[in-house]
XYZ file of C-alpha atoms in Angstrom:
758
model
C 76.429 85.515 117.064
C 73.436 87.239 115.464
C 70.131 85.502 116.051
C 67.001 85.624 113.936
C 65.742 88.486 116.086
C 69.003 90.392 115.553
C 68.704 89.928 111.791
C 65.122 91.213 111.922
C 66.224 94.299 113.867
C 69.029 94.965 111.359
C 66.622 94.446 108.467
C 64.151 96.884 110.005
C 66.835 99.533 110.553
C 68.235 99.227 107.030
C 64.884 98.988 105.267
C 63.634 102.074 107.109
C 66.871 103.897 106.317
C 66.654 102.969 102.634
C 62.985 103.986 102.517
C 63.760 107.325 104.183
C 66.545 108.003 101.654
C 64.266 107.152 98.720
C 61.405 109.329 99.990
C 63.801 112.232 100.610
C 65.216 111.821 97.090
C 61.763 111.633 95.521
C 60.813 114.952 97.169
C 64.121 116.793 96.725
C 64.387 115.937 93.017
C 61.080 117.711 92.344
C 62.304 121.047 93.728
C 63.507 123.496 91.035
C 66.380 124.643 93.226
C 67.823 121.093 93.180
C 67.318 120.435 89.477
C 71.026 120.739 88.620
C 71.938 118.307 91.395
C 69.669 115.452 90.289
C 69.714 115.999 86.497
C 73.190 117.399 85.702
C 73.802 115.099 82.732
C 70.973 116.690 80.758
C 72.331 120.159 81.520
C 75.798 119.170 80.307
C 74.252 117.865 77.083
C 72.360 121.136 76.646
C 68.984 119.380 76.686
C 67.648 120.884 79.917
C 67.424 124.396 81.351
C 66.607 125.780 84.763
C 62.882 125.558 85.620
C 61.120 128.918 85.389
C 58.156 130.109 87.390
C 56.239 133.375 87.551
C 55.931 133.097 91.323
C 58.981 133.975 93.414
C 58.520 130.939 95.619
C 58.106 128.734 92.528
C 61.776 129.206 91.622
C 62.740 127.275 94.745
C 59.810 125.002 95.612
C 57.648 122.904 93.300
C 54.083 124.168 93.759
C 52.497 121.545 91.494
C 51.083 119.130 94.077
C 50.044 116.648 91.390
C 53.714 115.831 90.826
C 54.049 114.793 94.453
C 51.431 112.128 93.820
C 53.709 110.679 91.117
C 56.928 110.924 93.106
C 57.894 107.303 92.308
C 57.689 107.676 88.530
C 61.493 107.805 88.368
C 61.600 104.026 88.852
C 59.838 102.975 85.622
C 61.597 105.837 83.823
C 64.983 104.382 84.822
C 64.077 101.055 83.189
C 62.389 102.514 80.121
C 65.399 103.592 78.055
C 66.468 100.771 75.646
C 70.066 99.570 75.855
C 71.164 100.876 72.392
C 69.864 104.308 73.349
C 71.605 104.022 76.718
C 74.927 103.270 74.974
C 74.483 106.345 72.776
C 73.425 108.497 75.721
C 75.948 107.438 78.386
C 78.623 105.435 76.553
C 79.491 101.761 76.384
C 81.431 101.780 79.663
C 78.371 102.878 81.623
C 75.983 100.531 79.817
C 78.254 97.521 80.352
C 78.878 98.441 83.984
C 75.111 98.238 84.588
C 75.133 94.790 83.019
C 77.399 93.565 85.855
C 74.450 93.983 88.235
C 72.237 92.272 85.687
C 74.804 89.477 85.435
C 74.642 89.000 89.213
C 70.865 88.683 88.948
C 71.085 86.218 86.061
C 73.514 84.003 87.978
C 72.040 84.138 91.465
C 68.263 84.474 91.042
C 67.709 80.970 89.550
C 70.244 79.532 92.003
C 68.388 81.205 94.888
C 65.045 79.736 93.887
C 66.498 76.266 93.336
C 68.532 76.096 96.543
C 65.707 77.445 98.712
C 63.371 74.806 97.324
C 65.845 71.899 97.438
C 68.484 72.508 100.124
C 66.642 74.426 102.849
C 64.259 71.511 103.610
C 67.211 69.106 103.487
C 69.184 71.239 105.972
C 66.260 72.015 108.291
C 65.355 68.384 108.821
C 68.943 67.358 109.646
C 68.615 68.386 113.341
C 72.330 67.834 114.024
C 72.870 71.114 115.911
C 70.279 70.095 118.496
C 72.156 66.927 119.466
C 73.659 66.820 122.935
C 77.222 66.262 121.756
C 77.217 69.701 120.119
C 75.703 71.503 123.105
C 78.827 73.698 123.480
C 78.561 74.910 119.873
C 77.153 78.417 119.487
C 74.434 78.591 116.847
C 71.148 80.304 115.986
C 67.934 79.307 114.243
C 69.361 80.588 110.956
C 72.209 78.088 111.243
C 69.645 75.282 111.300
C 68.985 76.158 107.649
C 72.650 75.617 106.763
C 74.738 72.592 105.868
C 75.975 72.523 109.496
C 72.683 70.891 110.467
C 73.341 67.761 108.379
C 74.451 64.636 110.343
C 77.961 63.300 109.824
C 78.171 60.743 107.009
C 74.616 61.409 105.861
C 73.476 60.659 102.318
C 71.896 64.128 102.349
C 75.265 65.577 101.298
C 74.654 64.214 97.803
C 72.016 66.928 97.409
C 74.655 69.573 98.157
C 77.118 67.948 95.753
C 74.570 67.925 92.926
C 73.599 71.541 93.650
C 77.269 72.560 93.611
C 77.588 71.199 90.073
C 74.288 72.788 89.018
C 75.460 76.185 90.300
C 78.804 75.836 88.512
C 77.359 74.840 85.152
C 74.683 77.526 85.314
C 77.398 80.102 86.050
C 79.406 78.800 83.067
C 76.410 79.235 80.794
C 75.586 82.771 81.955
C 79.234 83.912 81.845
C 79.723 82.555 78.323
C 76.569 84.233 77.002
C 77.457 87.518 78.687
C 81.087 87.505 77.471
C 79.850 86.865 73.940
C 77.264 89.649 74.234
C 79.744 92.212 75.599
C 82.365 91.341 72.959
C 79.748 91.858 70.244
C 78.650 95.161 71.806
C 82.256 96.352 71.915
C 82.969 95.512 68.278
C 79.721 97.145 67.164
C 80.502 100.195 69.275
C 83.990 100.561 67.790
C 82.634 100.062 64.270
C 79.881 102.661 64.655
C 81.830 105.114 66.784
C 82.471 108.595 65.471
C 86.005 109.664 64.628
C 88.210 110.100 67.715
C 91.895 111.086 68.022
C 92.860 107.859 69.808
C 91.787 105.837 66.750
C 94.736 107.317 64.835
C 97.266 107.688 67.647
C 99.826 105.473 69.365
C 101.658 106.142 72.627
C 105.394 105.537 72.156
C 107.577 105.136 75.253
C 111.217 104.509 76.034
C 112.535 106.354 73.010
C 116.324 105.695 72.948
C 118.597 108.744 73.233
C 120.432 109.992 70.152
C 123.552 112.177 70.291
C 122.786 114.047 67.054
C 119.035 114.611 67.226
C 116.513 115.849 69.732
C 113.793 113.529 70.992
C 111.272 115.082 68.582
C 113.588 114.795 65.577
C 114.560 111.247 66.497
C 110.886 110.189 66.702
C 110.062 111.836 63.385
C 113.040 110.214 61.680
C 112.268 106.741 63.046
C 108.624 106.727 61.964
C 109.290 108.336 58.590
C 111.670 105.461 57.868
C 109.658 102.580 59.364
C 106.110 103.801 58.596
C 106.694 105.971 55.514
C 103.220 105.600 54.023
C 101.176 106.090 57.178
C 103.053 108.363 59.612
C 101.407 111.784 59.917
C 102.671 113.757 62.916
C 103.587 113.477 66.572
C 103.502 115.364 69.838
C 106.325 114.927 72.319
C 105.544 114.704 76.026
C 106.794 117.416 78.368
C 107.429 117.098 82.085
C 104.827 119.646 83.175
C 104.089 118.315 86.661
C 105.332 121.471 88.404
C 103.506 123.693 85.919
C 100.258 121.784 86.460
C 100.542 122.264 90.235
C 101.081 126.015 89.786
C 98.037 126.265 87.519
C 95.946 124.287 90.013
C 97.054 126.574 92.846
C 96.227 129.639 90.763
C 92.740 128.317 90.012
C 92.183 127.682 93.725
C 93.169 131.263 94.556
C 90.890 132.491 91.773
C 87.938 130.709 93.403
C 88.714 132.309 96.753
C 88.952 135.732 95.096
C 85.517 135.283 93.496
C 84.125 134.164 96.862
C 85.352 137.268 98.687
C 84.306 139.589 95.851
C 80.773 138.183 95.993
C 80.801 138.483 99.771
C 81.843 142.138 99.539
C 79.173 142.894 96.925
C 76.485 141.519 99.250
C 77.785 143.555 102.202
C 79.798 146.608 101.026
C 79.970 147.986 104.565
C 82.435 145.351 105.839
C 85.335 144.538 103.572
C 86.406 140.878 104.037
C 89.758 140.145 105.678
C 91.830 137.019 106.286
C 94.884 135.943 108.242
C 97.929 135.076 106.145
C 99.089 132.191 108.331
C 98.486 128.455 107.952
C 94.845 127.777 106.932
C 94.011 131.334 107.994
C 94.338 130.433 111.675
C 97.069 132.933 112.555
C 99.277 135.630 111.066
C 98.677 139.269 110.196
C 95.168 140.219 109.081
C 94.972 141.697 105.567
C 92.360 142.644 103.007
C 91.206 139.345 101.431
C 90.499 140.738 97.936
C 93.819 142.578 97.716
C 95.681 139.567 99.113
C 94.322 137.093 96.561
C 94.688 139.609 93.733
C 98.384 139.983 94.531
C 98.877 136.232 94.970
C 97.214 135.518 91.623
C 99.420 138.099 89.917
C 102.556 136.480 91.395
C 101.375 133.001 90.388
C 100.599 134.215 86.861
C 104.209 135.307 86.503
C 105.444 131.975 87.870
C 103.146 130.063 85.528
C 104.326 132.001 82.480
C 107.977 131.562 83.425
C 107.579 127.843 84.079
C 105.647 127.385 80.816
C 108.422 129.075 78.843
C 111.051 126.990 80.610
C 109.286 123.732 79.826
C 108.877 124.726 76.177
C 112.504 125.765 75.700
C 114.401 123.356 77.974
C 115.309 120.115 76.127
C 115.588 118.342 79.494
C 111.868 118.951 80.049
C 111.058 116.623 77.144
C 110.668 113.004 78.217
C 111.429 110.044 75.909
C 107.776 109.496 74.996
C 105.367 110.828 72.408
C 101.912 110.543 70.917
C 102.425 109.504 67.292
C 99.511 109.952 64.885
C 98.962 108.176 61.577
C 97.045 108.940 58.403
C 94.777 105.929 58.826
C 93.368 103.748 61.567
C 94.962 100.789 59.808
C 98.420 102.332 60.121
C 97.869 103.085 63.812
C 96.626 99.526 64.436
C 99.707 98.016 62.779
C 102.065 100.194 64.832
C 100.241 99.710 68.152
C 100.079 95.920 67.828
C 103.579 95.122 66.546
C 107.152 95.247 67.864
C 109.012 98.241 66.440
C 112.632 97.276 67.076
C 114.782 94.174 67.405
C 115.431 95.397 70.957
C 112.111 94.731 72.751
C 112.880 97.271 75.493
C 112.877 100.397 73.250
C 110.332 102.028 70.955
C 107.479 100.484 72.960
C 104.095 101.192 71.394
C 100.535 100.822 72.593
C 97.206 102.372 71.743
C 97.018 105.935 73.025
C 94.299 106.525 75.616
C 91.422 108.777 74.731
C 92.608 112.407 75.299
C 90.414 112.885 78.376
C 91.586 109.476 79.672
C 95.286 110.453 79.754
C 96.839 110.730 83.207
C 99.464 113.327 82.351
C 101.463 113.204 85.581
C 102.706 109.657 84.930
C 103.884 110.274 81.371
C 106.931 112.003 82.809
C 108.048 108.899 84.754
C 111.120 107.260 83.153
C 110.188 103.859 81.791
C 112.975 102.001 83.609
C 111.512 103.098 86.956
C 108.175 101.372 86.376
C 109.333 97.862 87.301
C 110.870 99.100 90.549
C 107.810 101.147 91.422
C 105.451 98.215 90.839
C 107.623 95.882 92.881
C 107.609 98.323 95.799
C 103.835 98.772 95.566
C 103.350 94.986 95.528
C 105.300 94.768 98.777
C 103.332 97.718 100.161
C 100.048 96.052 99.252
C 101.088 92.900 101.102
C 101.772 94.841 104.307
C 98.601 96.903 103.881
C 96.500 93.751 103.664
C 98.376 92.217 106.605
C 98.029 95.209 108.943
C 94.386 95.760 108.041
C 93.663 92.343 109.559
C 93.824 93.982 113.000
C 90.777 96.277 112.573
C 88.946 93.507 110.708
C 89.499 91.175 113.664
C 88.201 93.931 115.949
C 85.066 94.232 113.824
C 84.511 90.494 114.185
C 84.719 90.826 117.943
C 81.762 93.210 117.762
C 79.702 90.401 116.303
C 80.393 88.371 119.421
C 78.688 89.612 122.594
C 80.885 87.417 124.774
C 83.984 88.999 123.278
C 82.810 92.517 124.081
C 81.866 91.569 127.635
C 85.325 90.098 128.225
C 87.081 93.235 126.979
C 84.626 95.725 128.514
C 83.005 93.933 131.483
C 81.472 97.136 132.907
C 79.182 97.312 129.822
C 77.637 93.909 130.493
C 74.388 95.216 132.113
C 73.780 97.510 129.124
C 74.749 94.939 126.479
C 72.477 92.269 127.924
C 69.410 94.404 127.263
C 67.490 92.804 124.406
C 67.266 95.883 122.167
C 70.918 96.881 122.636
C 72.074 93.325 122.056
C 70.078 93.074 118.833
C 71.520 96.353 117.518
C 75.085 95.331 118.382
C 74.900 91.913 116.757
C 72.583 92.764 113.891
C 73.699 96.247 112.788
C 76.980 97.388 114.368
C 79.389 94.846 112.753
C 78.290 95.714 109.229
C 78.497 99.469 109.702
C 81.850 99.199 111.509
C 83.372 97.203 108.646
C 82.054 99.696 106.095
C 83.596 102.600 108.023
C 86.992 100.860 108.085
C 86.821 100.434 104.313
C 86.021 104.086 103.511
C 89.634 105.319 103.341
C 90.980 102.228 101.597
C 90.115 103.119 97.943
C 92.048 106.393 98.131
C 95.107 104.553 99.451
C 94.912 101.968 96.683
C 94.427 104.616 93.977
C 97.512 106.467 95.243
C 99.496 103.231 95.050
C 98.310 102.686 91.473
C 99.395 106.209 90.522
C 102.833 105.546 91.978
C 103.040 102.434 89.780
C 103.039 104.726 86.749
C 99.953 103.853 84.707
C 99.285 106.451 82.021
C 95.486 106.469 81.748
C 92.626 106.954 84.173
C 90.980 103.750 82.966
C 94.106 101.667 83.639
C 94.461 103.320 87.049
C 90.903 102.354 87.940
C 91.338 98.786 86.683
C 94.568 98.411 88.662
C 92.994 99.865 91.810
C 90.020 97.538 91.360
C 92.420 94.596 91.190
C 94.036 95.628 94.481
C 90.686 96.302 96.138
C 89.347 92.936 95.030
C 92.367 91.171 96.509
C 91.975 93.120 99.744
C 88.264 92.294 100.023
C 88.911 88.672 99.165
C 91.539 88.275 101.894
C 90.381 90.595 104.664
C 86.629 90.968 104.276
C 85.894 87.372 103.265
C 88.650 85.003 104.403
C 89.718 86.857 107.558
C 86.102 87.562 108.541
C 85.242 83.882 108.226
C 88.328 82.518 109.975
C 88.668 85.182 112.684
C 84.947 85.462 113.372
C 84.487 81.712 113.609
C 87.497 81.330 115.872
C 86.149 84.008 118.215
C 82.703 82.440 118.331
C 83.800 78.828 118.778
C 87.078 79.305 120.677
C 85.991 77.162 123.626
C 84.775 74.427 121.294
C 88.068 74.456 119.348
C 90.085 74.087 122.552
C 87.966 71.356 124.127
C 87.321 69.271 121.011
C 89.361 66.050 120.568
C 91.810 65.989 117.691
C 89.527 63.727 115.679
C 86.561 66.109 116.110
C 88.446 69.293 115.175
C 87.727 69.084 111.426
C 84.048 68.433 112.128
C 83.850 71.496 114.356
C 85.395 73.619 111.603
C 82.957 72.188 109.085
C 79.992 73.168 111.237
C 81.309 76.570 112.335
C 82.286 78.203 109.021
C 78.717 78.313 107.604
C 77.624 80.213 110.699
C 79.351 83.407 109.463
C 76.424 83.826 107.072
C 74.684 85.935 109.735
C 77.541 88.474 109.728
C 77.473 88.773 105.940
C 73.702 89.212 106.010
C 74.113 92.266 108.258
C 76.934 93.618 106.062
C 74.859 93.208 102.880
C 71.952 95.082 104.416
C 74.133 97.983 105.581
C 76.260 98.305 102.472
C 73.941 96.965 99.790
C 70.574 98.305 100.913
C 70.960 101.512 102.922
C 74.293 102.333 101.262
C 72.895 102.120 97.735
C 69.817 104.142 98.703
C 72.115 106.861 100.080
C 73.873 106.941 96.694
C 70.776 108.236 94.906
C 70.140 110.936 97.528
C 73.517 112.600 96.720
C 73.574 114.487 100.002
C 77.215 115.667 99.744
C 76.919 117.016 96.140
C 73.606 118.631 97.137
C 75.175 120.564 100.026
C 78.295 121.527 98.047
C 76.241 122.773 95.077
C 74.132 125.057 97.262
C 77.215 126.387 99.044
C 78.841 127.199 95.703
C 75.587 128.597 94.360
C 75.352 130.888 97.371
C 78.934 132.148 97.599
C 80.625 131.664 94.191
C 78.029 131.744 91.413
C 77.490 134.992 89.507
C 76.674 133.802 85.984
C 75.038 130.781 84.328
C 78.511 129.541 83.431
C 79.495 129.672 87.104
C 76.355 127.735 87.976
C 77.220 125.052 85.433
C 80.728 124.739 86.864
C 79.231 124.403 90.355
C 77.502 121.180 89.293
C 79.192 117.958 90.321
C 77.643 115.139 88.281
C 80.107 112.591 89.582
C 80.965 109.387 87.757
C 80.948 105.629 88.152
C 83.940 104.639 90.252
C 84.904 101.283 88.776
C 87.808 100.978 91.232
C 85.490 100.765 94.258
C 82.127 99.603 92.923
C 83.168 96.591 90.847
C 85.104 94.811 93.650
C 82.064 95.264 95.902
C 79.902 93.556 93.262
C 82.466 90.751 93.081
C 82.226 90.261 96.852
C 78.470 89.771 96.625
C 78.806 87.347 93.708
C 81.456 85.443 95.695
C 79.190 85.284 98.755
C 76.324 84.086 96.606
C 78.392 81.316 95.013
C 79.925 80.216 98.328
C 76.763 80.205 100.402
C 74.463 78.880 97.674
C 75.278 75.361 98.845
C 76.199 76.165 102.467
C 73.512 78.596 103.721
C 70.996 79.349 100.945
C 69.001 81.687 103.166
C 71.664 84.372 102.566
C 71.004 84.503 98.810
C 67.705 86.490 98.845
C 69.554 89.367 100.535
C 72.129 89.385 97.716
C 69.491 89.154 94.987
C 67.710 92.133 96.562
C 70.995 94.053 96.434
C 71.515 93.362 92.722
C 67.945 94.250 91.775
C 67.984 97.458 93.838
C 71.445 98.484 92.588
C 70.484 97.870 88.958
C 67.542 100.251 89.337
C 69.480 102.930 91.235
C 72.584 103.010 89.048
C 70.593 102.901 85.805
C 68.803 106.038 86.973
C 72.094 107.670 87.935
C 73.738 106.846 84.607
C 70.802 108.296 82.659
C 70.360 111.485 84.686
C 73.453 112.170 86.767
C 76.847 110.638 86.066
C 79.179 112.114 83.472
C 81.994 109.666 82.768
C 85.551 110.975 82.642
C 86.524 108.707 79.763
C 85.305 106.003 77.391
C 87.329 102.779 77.158
C 84.870 100.699 75.140
C 84.232 98.259 78.026
C 87.881 97.183 78.065
C 87.434 96.209 81.725
C 85.179 93.223 81.004
C 87.955 90.551 80.910
C 88.844 91.616 84.474
C 85.214 91.237 85.550
C 85.001 87.766 83.999
C 88.300 86.655 85.542
C 87.326 87.748 89.043
C 84.012 85.893 88.852
C 85.959 82.801 87.815
C 88.232 83.276 90.846
C 85.191 83.532 93.095
C 83.691 80.401 91.565
C 86.895 78.406 92.127
C 87.065 79.612 95.755
C 83.449 78.540 96.256
C 84.156 75.113 94.773
C 87.213 74.593 96.976
C 85.234 75.622 100.069
C 82.415 73.253 99.144
C 84.918 70.445 98.661
C 86.678 71.111 101.961
C 83.432 71.601 103.846
C 81.934 68.319 102.695
C 85.147 66.545 103.634
C 85.306 68.213 107.054
C 81.632 67.487 107.717
C 82.138 63.747 107.381
C 80.215 63.344 104.149
C 80.204 60.079 102.243
C 83.797 59.480 101.124
C 82.658 59.156 97.526
C 81.261 62.717 97.431
C 84.484 64.688 97.960
C 86.400 63.161 94.993
C 83.437 63.991 92.784
C 83.988 67.679 93.529
C 87.675 67.685 92.524
C 86.730 67.938 88.854
C 84.914 71.263 89.366
C 87.955 73.595 89.692
C 89.591 71.826 86.750
C 86.505 72.344 84.591
C 86.337 75.980 85.686
C 89.964 76.631 84.679
C 89.321 74.999 81.316
C 86.221 77.157 80.829
C 88.196 80.309 81.647
C 90.959 79.418 79.169
C 88.339 78.692 76.512
C 86.554 82.038 77.029
C 89.850 83.910 77.110
C 90.925 82.450 73.794
C 87.479 82.963 72.283
C 86.683 86.538 73.326
C 89.556 88.397 75.038
C 91.281 89.470 71.816
C 88.280 91.717 71.078
C 89.203 93.765 74.175
C 92.967 94.104 73.638
C 93.331 94.322 69.844
C 91.600 96.195 67.062
C 90.985 94.064 63.937
C 92.822 95.349 60.854
C 89.793 94.435 58.764
C 87.560 96.747 60.811
C 90.173 99.498 60.651
C 90.376 99.272 56.869
C 86.574 99.336 56.529
C 86.318 102.516 58.619
C 89.186 104.159 56.724
C 87.659 103.335 53.347
C 84.240 104.576 54.395
C 85.698 107.801 55.772
C 87.655 108.507 52.562
C 84.473 108.008 50.551
C 82.261 110.206 52.722
C 84.828 112.909 53.661
C 87.405 113.124 50.861
C 88.541 116.625 51.910
C 89.109 115.826 55.582
C 92.222 117.515 56.968
C 93.199 114.906 59.549
C 96.338 116.760 60.576
C 94.326 119.799 61.639
C 91.898 117.544 63.484
C 94.714 115.909 65.464
C 97.017 118.890 65.987
C 96.011 119.767 69.568
C 94.401 116.490 70.683
C 97.332 115.296 72.796
C 98.746 118.540 74.130
C 98.925 118.808 77.912
C 95.975 120.911 79.158
C 98.322 123.499 80.676
C 99.719 124.209 77.179
C 96.388 124.748 75.448
C 96.531 127.957 73.436
C 100.335 128.197 73.510
C 102.744 127.680 70.631
C 102.889 123.999 71.429
C 99.593 123.762 69.578
C 101.514 123.869 66.296
C 102.343 120.280 65.293
C 105.765 119.265 64.084
C 106.075 119.597 60.326
C 106.960 116.541 58.290
C 108.105 115.955 54.742
C 104.935 115.766 52.626
C 106.716 114.579 49.446
C 105.377 111.046 49.183
C 107.728 110.031 46.378
C 110.897 111.158 48.113
C 112.644 108.007 49.428
C 115.156 110.017 51.471
C 114.434 110.993 55.036
C 116.126 114.206 56.251
C 118.402 113.780 59.257
C 120.904 115.811 61.269
C 123.317 112.950 61.855
C 126.864 113.235 60.605
C 129.008 110.904 58.455
C 129.644 107.454 59.967
C 127.066 107.721 62.762
C 124.399 108.556 60.222
C 125.266 105.688 57.925
C 125.367 103.213 60.782
C 121.978 104.374 62.091
C 120.476 104.353 58.602
C 121.674 100.786 58.119
C 120.209 99.739 61.473
C 116.877 101.397 60.758
C 116.711 99.985 57.261
C 117.479 96.532 58.606
C 114.707 96.902 61.163
C 112.338 98.017 58.429
C 113.246 94.992 56.329
C 112.632 92.732 59.309
């Protein structure tokens, strides 16, 4: 178990690491050669150009020493930009994401101050852990500041009960105000947003087969009949997965060709060669430039042949399409209503923003989705279960006795004071973080297999899985496994009647482990984020070997983006820890508050200067954020209730806590009914206002031309697929052309007409 000295050692290591990262960043960002690494967003917006200097050395190194005296001016600059300007500059998704850190501060900072003032003196003066009957219990000085130090049956527990209610009601208040604020920001953003293709477009899936018409003709016929006044055009979806892989492979070969051409230009004496075997490790040695030139020529032929096949082959068209309407109102009606009496066909939903579309999953047959998601749910269960093994191993690192039992020959080294402090104060946190590095990629792959059709939905789904994993393995398993390892002898020797009391006093002692994890992940880890060491190295490698023109240099930039799938669950873990330990071990809360304040500063700077988001969803993820905080609050309340009962508190205190989870569920239902519709539906009134305003300001707008290539797969850009399907423009013609014959046609027309009447 980590002692106060171990925590101080860990704090020193992480604070020094964070300081070193910040100083390195402050110096590196001033160098002209790194300007595109630390300010790529401004380059992409065309508002910044490469620094110029008359001196040769000045193109690489900043020679203005006065700027080094102001190397920390990036901090106030990150806080200076007003929120409306930030929304315009970076988008609503980025601005609202930053508010999650601010939300953590709003919830936990007042709770931290209150609990440190009220509960820490109450806990410290309890002196239970020093009693002789608990002499076998392993504890540190930090644990004396926790609820474990309160005597059994003491009236002091009423202070913890009151603080539990205060924390809950304060969280209710902050969550309600924030939900209301974000909902208002979203509606204002949608109302003021410039025209976008997804405002007029609906994604239609599970189009039923028709023996007389192609998928494209069937879609056109259906919407001309059922949306005659608003249907404009559509774009069918092609299965271009193989074509996309060929294009990606060709682009990779093109990069290698440019690399070897640049290498040859720098040293014309030695022509570059490569081996044709696996990864260039074996095989015959050939001329690299000639090899990649020939490979690119072969791939170009394959790409052209595959593109023609996909365009011509009817089997390459999947039963899905992007259907566009003449007005936002028409698109809103179609996206938010059932199209057929059979609820399993003609399924409509708002189309993602064009850059948000995940094209690979559009080719998945709709009937497979349920099976895929069931299999991934089972896979997630086993993933969480088997990951308990390394998590349990990490917990053993927090216990010196456990290491000495497994590796007895290390005992002389481990018992040294410095080594022991590093092991207990630093190693467990860094080990857990290393185990979690590969997890997000696994979860994102599982989400892709489930068949979600947009990048935003993939990230939200992956975040849901990651949150569940962290909740079970990082929090619950860490607490249970770590406590069992630390107090195993006490659990075995304790009488049956004392077992619950031992549990009640042991669980709060895991606060020391979470303190070390917060410092590693939330202090040093966040500081490393702003340094951008990996993008820095990659940019200079590309700039050295691949860049020939300014366009090449722009493509070498990697601005990165906010990864909601990994970052948001981490925030939820810290909020959960803050809510749980606010009543149990308040001394942990200042570490969490420091994380939120530091992260808010760092990520605001990154959003302003660095990150370039892949898509804009209008903060549609906020209901998930709210729901997960509610889950964390309920878990905290249940733990508080169980802990007070296990600690032998006054019997009248535990029943008083039963009402908390019930009130929390009621609050969640209230907020969901009050605000969630703003994130899943678009008001028809707002749609009509925007349509009317647009007709008044742009009466000659050709919407069909604007939408014609918005939802064409990127590999088809510039091909004949860019020409949209023609539709009958005669508004007064009540007849819809069809290729059906005799009885089949009449039956279908009757069915469609009946559906339209319904």
